[in-house]
C-alpha cells in the first residue's frame, strides 16, 4: 500500500501543521468530521481529491487544499 514518507504519524503531523481552520467556521463554532477521498497513482501522486462527507463553512475546501499539498 502507498504510504506517506515516515508513515501515518507523519501524515497526521503534516495535516495538523498545515490545516488552517476557516474563520467562518470558527466564528460559527462549526465542528465535525469530514471525509476526504483521493486516489494515489502508481507513481505516488495524489489525484481525484474530493470530499465525500463535509461540514461546510469553508472546512471542506480547506481539507481538500491540505490533502492536495501532501508530499507524493
PDB file of C-alpha atoms in Angstrom:
ATOM      1  CA  UNK A   1       0.000   0.000   0.000  1.00  0.00           C
ATOM      2  CA  UNK A   2       1.210   3.527  -0.728  1.00  0.00           C
ATOM      3  CA  UNK A   3       2.281   5.458   2.319  1.00  0.00           C
ATOM      4  CA  UNK A   4       3.477   8.983   3.016  1.00  0.00           C
ATOM      5  CA  UNK A   5       7.199   9.104   3.830  1.00  0.00           C
ATOM      6  CA  UNK A   6       7.671   8.204   7.526  1.00  0.00           C
ATOM      7  CA  UNK A   7       4.191   6.665   7.832  1.00  0.00           C
ATOM      8  CA  UNK A   8       0.767   7.538   9.149  1.00  0.00           C
ATOM      9  CA  UNK A   9       2.090   9.518  12.108  1.00  0.00           C
ATOM     10  CA  UNK A  10       3.930  11.815   9.681  1.00  0.00           C
ATOM     11  CA  UNK A  11       0.716  12.287   7.692  1.00  0.00           C
ATOM     12  CA  UNK A  12      -1.171  13.278  10.844  1.00  0.00           C
ATOM     13  CA  UNK A  13       1.570  15.767  11.762  1.00  0.00           C
ATOM     14  CA  UNK A  14       1.525  17.198   8.217  1.00  0.00           C
ATOM     15  CA  UNK A  15      -2.242  17.708   8.345  1.00  0.00           C
ATOM     16  CA  UNK A  16      -2.119  19.208  11.852  1.00  0.00           C
ATOM     17  CA  UNK A  17       0.664  21.627  10.898  1.00  0.00           C
ATOM     18  CA  UNK A  18      -0.892  22.735   7.584  1.00  0.00           C
ATOM     19  CA  UNK A  19      -4.637  22.834   8.272  1.00  0.00           C
ATOM     20  CA  UNK A  20      -5.984  26.326   8.951  1.00  0.00           C
ATOM     21  CA  UNK A  21      -9.480  26.337  10.386  1.00  0.00           C
ATOM     22  CA  UNK A  22     -11.594  28.735   8.292  1.00  0.00           C
ATOM     23  CA  UNK A  23     -12.637  31.972  10.020  1.00  0.00           C
ATOM     24  CA  UNK A  24     -16.301  31.461   9.158  1.00  0.00           C
ATOM     25  CA  UNK A  25     -16.325  28.010  10.769  1.00  0.00           C
ATOM     26  CA  UNK A  26     -14.508  29.335  13.829  1.00  0.00           C
ATOM     27  CA  UNK A  27     -16.948  32.223  14.240  1.00  0.00           C
ATOM     28  CA  UNK A  28     -19.977  29.927  13.944  1.00  0.00           C
ATOM     29  CA  UNK A  29     -18.323  27.285  16.179  1.00  0.00           C
ATOM     30  CA  UNK A  30     -18.630  24.620  13.490  1.00  0.00           C
ATOM     31  CA  UNK A  31     -17.126  21.263  14.415  1.00  0.00           C
ATOM     32  CA  UNK A  32     -17.384  17.805  12.993  1.00  0.00           C
ATOM     33  CA  UNK A  33     -15.787  15.079  10.998  1.00  0.00           C
ATOM     34  CA  UNK A  34     -15.408  15.265   7.272  1.00  0.00           C
ATOM     35  CA  UNK A  35     -14.276  12.525   4.928  1.00  0.00           C
ATOM     36  CA  UNK A  36     -11.891  13.150   2.037  1.00  0.00           C
ATOM     37  CA  UNK A  37     -11.381  10.561  -0.683  1.00  0.00           C
ATOM     38  CA  UNK A  38      -8.430  10.538  -3.075  1.00  0.00           C
ATOM     39  CA  UNK A  39      -6.617   8.271  -5.489  1.00  0.00           C
ATOM     40  CA  UNK A  40      -2.901   7.524  -5.390  1.00  0.00           C
ATOM     41  CA  UNK A  41      -1.410   6.760  -8.804  1.00  0.00           C
ATOM     42  CA  UNK A  42       1.151   4.051  -9.435  1.00  0.00           C
ATOM     43  CA  UNK A  43       3.907   6.690  -9.194  1.00  0.00           C
ATOM     44  CA  UNK A  44       2.618   8.017  -5.863  1.00  0.00           C
ATOM     45  CA  UNK A  45       0.783  11.178  -6.988  1.00  0.00           C
ATOM     46  CA  UNK A  46      -2.437  12.187  -5.243  1.00  0.00           C
ATOM     47  CA  UNK A  47      -5.329  12.727  -7.655  1.00  0.00           C
ATOM     48  CA  UNK A  48      -9.122  12.961  -7.652  1.00  0.00           C
ATOM     49  CA  UNK A  49      -9.299  14.590  -4.215  1.00  0.00           C
ATOM     50  CA  UNK A  50     -12.893  15.189  -3.135  1.00  0.00           C
ATOM     51  CA  UNK A  51     -14.986  15.432  -0.010  1.00  0.00           C
ATOM     52  CA  UNK A  52     -17.471  12.592   0.424  1.00  0.00           C
ATOM     53  CA  UNK A  53     -18.899  13.880   3.714  1.00  0.00           C
ATOM     54  CA  UNK A  54     -18.423  17.537   4.525  1.00  0.00           C
ATOM     55  CA  UNK A  55     -19.341  20.043   7.205  1.00  0.00           C
ATOM     56  CA  UNK A  56     -19.294  23.231   5.113  1.00  0.00           C
ATOM     57  CA  UNK A  57     -18.310  26.780   6.121  1.00  0.00           C
ATOM     58  CA  UNK A  58     -15.018  26.519   4.229  1.00  0.00           C
ATOM     59  CA  UNK A  59     -13.836  23.393   6.043  1.00  0.00           C
ATOM     60  CA  UNK A  60     -14.351  21.114   3.047  1.00  0.00           C
ATOM     61  CA  UNK A  61     -12.287  23.330   0.756  1.00  0.00           C
ATOM     62  CA  UNK A  62      -9.512  23.629   3.340  1.00  0.00           C
ATOM     63  CA  UNK A  63      -9.335  19.865   3.777  1.00  0.00           C
ATOM     64  CA  UNK A  64      -9.010  19.391   0.001  1.00  0.00           C
ATOM     65  CA  UNK A  65      -6.304  22.087  -0.131  1.00  0.00           C
ATOM     66  CA  UNK A  66      -4.230  20.387   2.564  1.00  0.00           C
ATOM     67  CA  UNK A  67      -4.559  16.914   1.036  1.00  0.00           C
ATOM     68  CA  UNK A  68      -3.514  18.290  -2.368  1.00  0.00           C
ATOM     69  CA  UNK A  69      -0.333  19.699  -0.815  1.00  0.00           C
ATOM     70  CA  UNK A  70       0.726  16.429   0.820  1.00  0.00           C
ATOM     71  CA  UNK A  71       4.024  15.026  -0.430  1.00  0.00           C
ATOM     72  CA  UNK A  72       3.908  12.289  -3.050  1.00  0.00           C
TER      73      UNK A  72
END
